[in-house]
Short mmCIF file of N, CA and C in Angstrom, two decimals:
data_model
loop_
_atom_site.label_atom_id
_atom_site.label_comp_id
_atom_site.label_asym_id
_atom_site.label_seq_id
_atom_site.Cartn_x
_atom_site.Cartn_y
_atom_site.Cartn_z
N UNK A 1 20.43 -62.68 -181.97
CA UNK A 1 21.60 -62.54 -182.34
C UNK A 1 21.36 -64.51 -182.06
N UNK A 2 21.58 -65.18 -181.01
CA UNK A 2 21.75 -66.09 -181.05
C UNK A 2 20.65 -67.16 -181.64
N UNK A 3 19.73 -66.20 -182.41
CA UNK A 3 19.17 -67.89 -182.82
C UNK A 3 20.56 -68.15 -184.29
N UNK A 4 20.04 -66.77 -184.83
CA UNK A 4 21.06 -65.66 -185.81
C UNK A 4 22.15 -66.84 -185.77
N UNK A 5 23.05 -67.15 -184.25
CA UNK A 5 24.43 -67.39 -184.64
C UNK A 5 24.52 -69.27 -184.77
N UNK A 6 23.15 -69.66 -183.59
CA UNK A 6 22.78 -70.64 -183.97
C UNK A 6 22.60 -71.69 -185.68
N UNK A 7 21.79 -71.24 -186.69
CA UNK A 7 21.37 -71.36 -187.76
C UNK A 7 22.85 -71.39 -188.15
N UNK A 8 23.71 -70.29 -188.75
CA UNK A 8 24.91 -70.05 -189.46
C UNK A 8 25.92 -71.53 -188.51
N UNK A 9 26.29 -71.38 -187.59
CA UNK A 9 26.98 -72.43 -186.83
C UNK A 9 25.84 -74.29 -187.92
N UNK A 10 24.87 -73.74 -187.74
CA UNK A 10 24.00 -75.32 -188.23
C UNK A 10 24.77 -75.69 -189.55
N UNK A 11 24.46 -74.96 -190.45
CA UNK A 11 25.10 -74.12 -192.03
C UNK A 11 26.53 -74.39 -192.47
N UNK A 12 27.37 -73.76 -191.32
CA UNK A 12 28.73 -73.30 -192.19
C UNK A 12 29.40 -75.47 -191.54
N UNK A 13 28.33 -75.99 -190.02
CA UNK A 13 29.23 -77.62 -190.30
C UNK A 13 28.12 -78.09 -190.57
N UNK A 14 27.17 -77.98 -191.39
CA UNK A 14 26.35 -79.27 -192.49
C UNK A 14 27.30 -78.80 -193.76
N UNK A 15 27.64 -77.43 -194.07
CA UNK A 15 28.35 -77.56 -195.44
C UNK A 15 29.60 -77.51 -195.91
N UNK A 16 30.31 -77.02 -194.86
CA UNK A 16 31.95 -77.48 -194.02
C UNK A 16 31.55 -76.42 -195.12
N UNK A 17 31.37 -75.03 -193.81
CA UNK A 17 32.08 -74.06 -194.29
C UNK A 17 32.03 -73.19 -193.47
N UNK A 18 33.92 -72.74 -193.75
CA UNK A 18 34.52 -72.18 -192.57
C UNK A 18 33.42 -71.27 -191.95
N UNK A 19 33.71 -70.44 -193.19
CA UNK A 19 33.38 -69.23 -192.64
C UNK A 19 32.06 -68.72 -191.72
N UNK A 20 30.66 -69.48 -192.01
CA UNK A 20 29.77 -69.56 -191.80
C UNK A 20 29.72 -70.16 -190.05
N UNK A 21 30.63 -71.12 -190.35
CA UNK A 21 30.70 -71.90 -189.02
C UNK A 21 31.27 -70.86 -187.84
N UNK A 22 32.75 -69.82 -188.35
CA UNK A 22 33.34 -68.71 -187.20
C UNK A 22 32.14 -67.77 -187.34
N UNK A 23 31.86 -67.16 -188.29
CA UNK A 23 31.10 -66.12 -188.09
C UNK A 23 29.55 -66.72 -187.22
N UNK A 24 29.36 -67.60 -186.91
CA UNK A 24 28.52 -68.29 -185.80
C UNK A 24 28.45 -68.67 -184.78
N UNK A 25 30.03 -68.80 -184.57
CA UNK A 25 30.36 -69.10 -183.63
C UNK A 25 30.05 -67.35 -182.48
N UNK A 26 31.18 -66.37 -183.54
CA UNK A 26 31.15 -65.19 -182.73
C UNK A 26 29.81 -64.67 -182.12
N UNK A 27 29.14 -64.73 -183.13
CA UNK A 27 26.75 -64.81 -183.22
C UNK A 27 26.65 -65.24 -181.71
N UNK A 28 27.00 -66.30 -181.41
CA UNK A 28 26.49 -66.99 -180.30
C UNK A 28 26.88 -66.01 -178.92
N UNK A 29 27.91 -66.07 -179.39
CA UNK A 29 29.14 -65.58 -178.10
C UNK A 29 28.78 -64.53 -178.30
N UNK A 30 28.40 -63.77 -178.42
CA UNK A 30 28.42 -61.67 -178.22
C UNK A 30 26.44 -61.69 -178.06
N UNK A 31 25.79 -63.36 -179.04
CA UNK A 31 24.63 -63.50 -178.42
C UNK A 31 23.87 -63.85 -176.83
N UNK A 32 25.16 -64.42 -176.27
CA UNK A 32 24.75 -64.99 -174.60
C UNK A 32 25.35 -63.87 -174.30
N UNK A 33 27.03 -63.23 -174.05
CA UNK A 33 26.90 -62.67 -173.57
C UNK A 33 26.18 -61.11 -173.26
N UNK A 34 25.26 -60.91 -174.08
CA UNK A 34 24.85 -59.81 -174.32
C UNK A 34 22.96 -60.47 -173.67
N UNK A 35 23.12 -61.42 -173.03
CA UNK A 35 21.88 -62.55 -172.78
C UNK A 35 21.92 -62.56 -171.42
N UNK A 36 22.65 -62.84 -171.41
CA UNK A 36 22.81 -62.56 -169.96
C UNK A 36 23.46 -61.13 -169.13
N UNK A 37 23.95 -60.87 -170.08
CA UNK A 37 23.86 -59.12 -168.87
C UNK A 37 22.33 -58.20 -168.96
N UNK A 38 21.44 -58.74 -170.40
CA UNK A 38 20.65 -58.25 -170.10
C UNK A 38 19.70 -58.48 -168.55
N UNK A 39 19.56 -60.36 -168.62
CA UNK A 39 18.83 -60.49 -167.45
C UNK A 39 19.16 -60.21 -166.16
N UNK A 40 20.99 -59.96 -165.98
CA UNK A 40 20.85 -59.72 -164.46
C UNK A 40 20.63 -58.34 -164.34
N UNK A 41 19.93 -57.36 -165.04
CA UNK A 41 19.53 -56.20 -165.50
C UNK A 41 20.97 -54.95 -166.05
N UNK A 42 21.88 -54.99 -166.04
CA UNK A 42 23.33 -54.58 -166.11
C UNK A 42 22.74 -53.76 -167.57
N UNK A 43 22.82 -52.22 -167.18
CA UNK A 43 22.34 -51.51 -168.82
C UNK A 43 23.47 -52.29 -170.35
N UNK A 44 23.63 -51.83 -170.87
CA UNK A 44 23.83 -51.93 -172.38
C UNK A 44 23.76 -52.08 -173.49
N UNK A 45 24.54 -50.66 -173.14
CA UNK A 45 24.05 -50.00 -175.03
C UNK A 45 23.51 -48.72 -173.89
N UNK A 46 24.45 -48.24 -172.74
CA UNK A 46 23.13 -47.67 -172.06
C UNK A 46 21.56 -47.82 -171.81
N UNK A 47 21.11 -48.24 -172.57
CA UNK A 47 19.85 -48.77 -172.01
C UNK A 47 18.80 -49.51 -171.42
N UNK A 48 17.87 -50.17 -170.62
CA UNK A 48 17.20 -49.99 -169.87
C UNK A 48 16.62 -51.90 -170.81
N UNK A 49 15.67 -51.45 -171.27
CA UNK A 49 14.69 -52.10 -171.63
C UNK A 49 14.44 -51.07 -173.20
N UNK A 50 14.89 -52.58 -173.83
CA UNK A 50 14.29 -52.27 -175.55
C UNK A 50 12.20 -53.16 -175.89
N UNK A 51 12.03 -51.96 -176.32
CA UNK A 51 10.23 -52.77 -175.51
C UNK A 51 9.69 -52.54 -177.69
#
């Protein structure tokens, strides 16, 4: 999710498409929050691990 957010954010800036910029920023923020929660050991969505 972080990678997809970065790609959309960069494409939005380069191609000057504001919707890609907005969606990329949202995906990046959500991905970072989930990453931090996962690294601290907090259950995300009721799951400890993804296999």
